[in-house]
Short mmCIF file of N, CA and C in Angstrom, two decimals:
data_model
loop_
_atom_site.label_atom_id
_atom_site.label_comp_id
_atom_site.label_asym_id
_atom_site.label_seq_id
_atom_site.Cartn_x
_atom_site.Cartn_y
_atom_site.Cartn_z
N MET J 22 0.86 -1.16 0.03
CA MET J 22 -0.02 0.02 -0.01
C MET J 22 0.89 1.22 0.02
N ASP J 23 0.59 2.18 -0.91
CA ASP J 23 1.41 3.31 -1.01
C ASP J 23 0.85 4.58 -0.39
N PHE J 24 -0.47 4.72 -0.47
CA PHE J 24 -1.16 5.86 0.20
C PHE J 24 -2.57 5.58 0.47
N VAL J 25 -3.18 6.40 1.26
CA VAL J 25 -4.57 6.22 1.69
C VAL J 25 -5.30 7.57 1.42
N THR J 26 -6.51 7.48 0.84
CA THR J 26 -7.31 8.68 0.64
C THR J 26 -8.46 8.63 1.58
N GLY J 27 -8.99 9.81 1.88
CA GLY J 27 -10.11 9.94 2.79
C GLY J 27 -9.73 10.79 4.00
N SER J 28 -10.79 11.34 4.61
CA SER J 28 -10.52 12.29 5.68
C SER J 28 -11.02 11.77 7.05
N THR J 29 -11.82 10.69 7.08
CA THR J 29 -12.27 10.19 8.32
C THR J 29 -11.96 8.66 8.30
N PRO J 30 -11.91 8.10 9.55
CA PRO J 30 -11.60 6.66 9.53
C PRO J 30 -12.57 5.79 8.80
N GLY J 31 -13.86 6.08 8.74
CA GLY J 31 -14.83 5.28 8.09
C GLY J 31 -14.81 5.51 6.61
N ALA J 32 -14.06 6.45 6.09
CA ALA J 32 -14.07 6.75 4.63
C ALA J 32 -12.69 6.63 3.99
N LEU J 33 -11.85 5.72 4.51
CA LEU J 33 -10.53 5.53 4.02
C LEU J 33 -10.48 4.55 2.93
N MET J 34 -9.61 4.81 1.87
CA MET J 34 -9.42 3.86 0.80
C MET J 34 -7.99 3.66 0.57
N PRO J 35 -7.51 2.44 0.69
CA PRO J 35 -6.04 2.18 0.44
C PRO J 35 -5.74 2.08 -1.04
N ILE J 36 -4.64 2.68 -1.41
CA ILE J 36 -4.25 2.63 -2.89
C ILE J 36 -2.84 2.13 -2.97
N GLY J 37 -2.57 1.17 -3.85
CA GLY J 37 -1.26 0.70 -4.08
C GLY J 37 -0.87 1.07 -5.52
N VAL J 38 0.40 1.22 -5.79
CA VAL J 38 0.89 1.53 -7.19
C VAL J 38 1.90 0.57 -7.58
N CYS J 39 1.75 -0.02 -8.68
CA CYS J 39 2.72 -1.09 -9.20
C CYS J 39 2.76 -0.89 -10.67
N TYR J 40 3.82 -0.29 -11.21
CA TYR J 40 3.94 0.03 -12.64
C TYR J 40 4.42 -1.25 -13.35
N SER J 41 3.61 -2.21 -13.32
CA SER J 41 3.86 -3.51 -13.96
C SER J 41 2.53 -4.20 -14.23
N ASP J 42 2.52 -5.11 -15.17
CA ASP J 42 1.34 -5.86 -15.43
C ASP J 42 1.29 -7.14 -14.61
N GLU J 43 2.46 -7.51 -14.08
CA GLU J 43 2.47 -8.66 -13.12
C GLU J 43 2.47 -8.11 -11.70
N ILE J 44 1.49 -8.43 -10.91
CA ILE J 44 1.33 -7.80 -9.68
C ILE J 44 2.08 -8.69 -8.60
N PRO J 45 3.03 -8.12 -7.90
CA PRO J 45 3.73 -8.92 -6.85
C PRO J 45 2.81 -9.21 -5.71
N ALA J 46 2.99 -10.35 -5.11
CA ALA J 46 2.16 -10.79 -3.94
C ALA J 46 2.17 -9.79 -2.79
N ARG J 47 3.35 -9.15 -2.56
CA ARG J 47 3.47 -8.15 -1.52
C ARG J 47 2.43 -7.01 -1.69
N GLU J 48 2.08 -6.63 -2.90
CA GLU J 48 1.13 -5.53 -3.13
C GLU J 48 -0.27 -5.94 -2.68
N VAL J 49 -0.60 -7.17 -3.03
CA VAL J 49 -1.97 -7.67 -2.67
C VAL J 49 -2.00 -7.85 -1.17
N ALA J 50 -0.90 -8.43 -0.58
CA ALA J 50 -0.86 -8.66 0.88
C ALA J 50 -1.04 -7.36 1.67
N SER J 51 -0.42 -6.31 1.21
CA SER J 51 -0.43 -5.06 2.03
C SER J 51 -1.79 -4.42 1.99
N LEU J 52 -2.48 -4.49 0.85
CA LEU J 52 -3.79 -3.95 0.75
C LEU J 52 -4.79 -4.77 1.55
N HIS J 53 -4.63 -6.10 1.56
CA HIS J 53 -5.56 -6.89 2.40
C HIS J 53 -5.25 -6.70 3.87
N ALA J 54 -4.00 -6.50 4.24
CA ALA J 54 -3.63 -6.24 5.67
C ALA J 54 -4.28 -4.93 6.13
N PHE J 55 -4.28 -3.93 5.35
CA PHE J 55 -4.92 -2.70 5.73
C PHE J 55 -6.40 -2.92 5.96
N GLY J 56 -7.06 -3.66 5.04
CA GLY J 56 -8.45 -3.93 5.16
C GLY J 56 -8.85 -4.69 6.43
N LYS J 57 -7.92 -5.48 7.00
CA LYS J 57 -8.21 -6.23 8.24
C LYS J 57 -8.22 -5.29 9.45
N HIS J 58 -7.49 -4.18 9.35
CA HIS J 58 -7.33 -3.30 10.55
C HIS J 58 -8.23 -2.08 10.48
N VAL J 59 -8.59 -1.70 9.27
CA VAL J 59 -9.43 -0.49 9.06
C VAL J 59 -10.69 -0.86 8.26
N PRO J 60 -11.86 -0.63 8.83
CA PRO J 60 -13.11 -0.87 8.11
C PRO J 60 -13.18 0.01 6.93
N ARG J 61 -13.66 -0.54 5.78
CA ARG J 61 -13.82 0.24 4.59
C ARG J 61 -15.30 0.58 4.35
N SER J 62 -15.59 1.75 4.05
CA SER J 62 -16.94 2.18 3.71
C SER J 62 -17.03 2.95 2.43
N VAL J 63 -15.88 3.22 1.82
CA VAL J 63 -15.91 3.98 0.52
C VAL J 63 -15.76 3.09 -0.65
N GLY J 64 -15.41 1.86 -0.43
CA GLY J 64 -15.19 0.87 -1.45
C GLY J 64 -13.98 0.10 -1.20
N GLY J 65 -13.62 -0.81 -2.01
CA GLY J 65 -12.47 -1.69 -1.78
C GLY J 65 -11.11 -0.98 -2.16
N PRO J 66 -10.09 -1.69 -1.90
CA PRO J 66 -8.78 -1.15 -2.21
C PRO J 66 -8.58 -1.06 -3.72
N VAL J 67 -7.65 -0.19 -4.14
CA VAL J 67 -7.38 0.08 -5.52
C VAL J 67 -5.88 -0.14 -5.75
N LEU J 68 -5.55 -0.80 -6.87
CA LEU J 68 -4.14 -0.97 -7.21
C LEU J 68 -4.02 -0.34 -8.59
N ILE J 69 -3.19 0.70 -8.67
CA ILE J 69 -2.92 1.41 -9.90
C ILE J 69 -1.79 0.66 -10.60
N THR J 70 -2.03 0.25 -11.85
CA THR J 70 -1.02 -0.54 -12.59
C THR J 70 -0.62 0.09 -13.90
N ARG J 71 0.27 -0.56 -14.64
CA ARG J 71 0.68 -0.04 -15.91
C ARG J 71 -0.44 -0.06 -16.89
N SER J 72 -1.05 -1.21 -17.11
CA SER J 72 -2.15 -1.26 -18.08
C SER J 72 -3.25 -2.29 -17.71
N THR J 73 -3.15 -2.91 -16.57
CA THR J 73 -4.10 -3.96 -16.19
C THR J 73 -5.40 -3.25 -15.63
N SER J 74 -6.52 -3.85 -16.03
CA SER J 74 -7.79 -3.32 -15.46
C SER J 74 -8.61 -4.56 -15.09
N GLY J 75 -9.49 -4.34 -14.16
CA GLY J 75 -10.38 -5.48 -13.74
C GLY J 75 -10.34 -5.60 -12.19
N THR J 76 -10.73 -6.74 -11.67
CA THR J 76 -10.78 -6.97 -10.26
C THR J 76 -10.27 -8.37 -9.98
N SER J 77 -9.41 -8.50 -8.99
CA SER J 77 -8.99 -9.86 -8.54
C SER J 77 -8.72 -9.68 -7.05
N ASP J 78 -9.02 -10.76 -6.33
CA ASP J 78 -8.80 -10.80 -4.89
C ASP J 78 -9.48 -9.60 -4.19
N ASP J 79 -10.67 -9.18 -4.63
CA ASP J 79 -11.35 -8.04 -4.12
C ASP J 79 -10.62 -6.75 -4.25
N ILE J 80 -9.68 -6.63 -5.15
CA ILE J 80 -8.91 -5.44 -5.35
C ILE J 80 -9.16 -4.94 -6.80
N GLU J 81 -9.52 -3.69 -6.92
CA GLU J 81 -9.76 -3.10 -8.26
C GLU J 81 -8.44 -2.66 -8.82
N HIS J 82 -8.21 -3.19 -10.10
CA HIS J 82 -6.97 -2.80 -10.80
C HIS J 82 -7.36 -1.73 -11.83
N VAL J 83 -6.62 -0.61 -11.80
CA VAL J 83 -6.94 0.51 -12.65
C VAL J 83 -5.58 0.89 -13.34
N PRO J 84 -5.64 1.03 -14.67
CA PRO J 84 -4.40 1.50 -15.36
C PRO J 84 -4.10 2.93 -15.00
N ALA J 85 -2.80 3.26 -14.96
CA ALA J 85 -2.36 4.56 -14.49
C ALA J 85 -3.00 5.67 -15.32
N TRP J 86 -3.02 5.54 -16.59
CA TRP J 86 -3.61 6.61 -17.43
C TRP J 86 -5.07 6.88 -17.11
N ARG J 87 -5.82 5.75 -16.84
CA ARG J 87 -7.21 6.00 -16.51
C ARG J 87 -7.34 6.63 -15.15
N TRP J 88 -6.57 6.26 -14.13
CA TRP J 88 -6.68 6.82 -12.81
C TRP J 88 -6.27 8.31 -12.86
N LEU J 89 -5.31 8.69 -13.67
CA LEU J 89 -4.92 10.14 -13.79
C LEU J 89 -6.00 10.93 -14.45
N LEU J 90 -6.67 10.36 -15.39
CA LEU J 90 -7.79 11.11 -16.08
C LEU J 90 -9.01 11.27 -15.25
N GLN J 91 -9.25 10.31 -14.26
CA GLN J 91 -10.38 10.39 -13.37
C GLN J 91 -10.26 11.57 -12.40
N GLY J 92 -9.00 11.88 -12.01
CA GLY J 92 -8.77 12.94 -10.98
C GLY J 92 -9.28 14.23 -11.30
#
């Protein structure tokens, strides 16, 4: 997990960044570990990747270009 967005404990969303299409296990593990300790009410964790999109292990994968355009 690289950063967290949100202003209140009930509205935090963990975000990981991995500029690769192969996601290392440590990225998934850190996002899941955060979820065990902090309840999520804004949605699940997000992993920003080079070009992978979709969902796996309850983590949303978003390509970097798409994430930047959403902001």
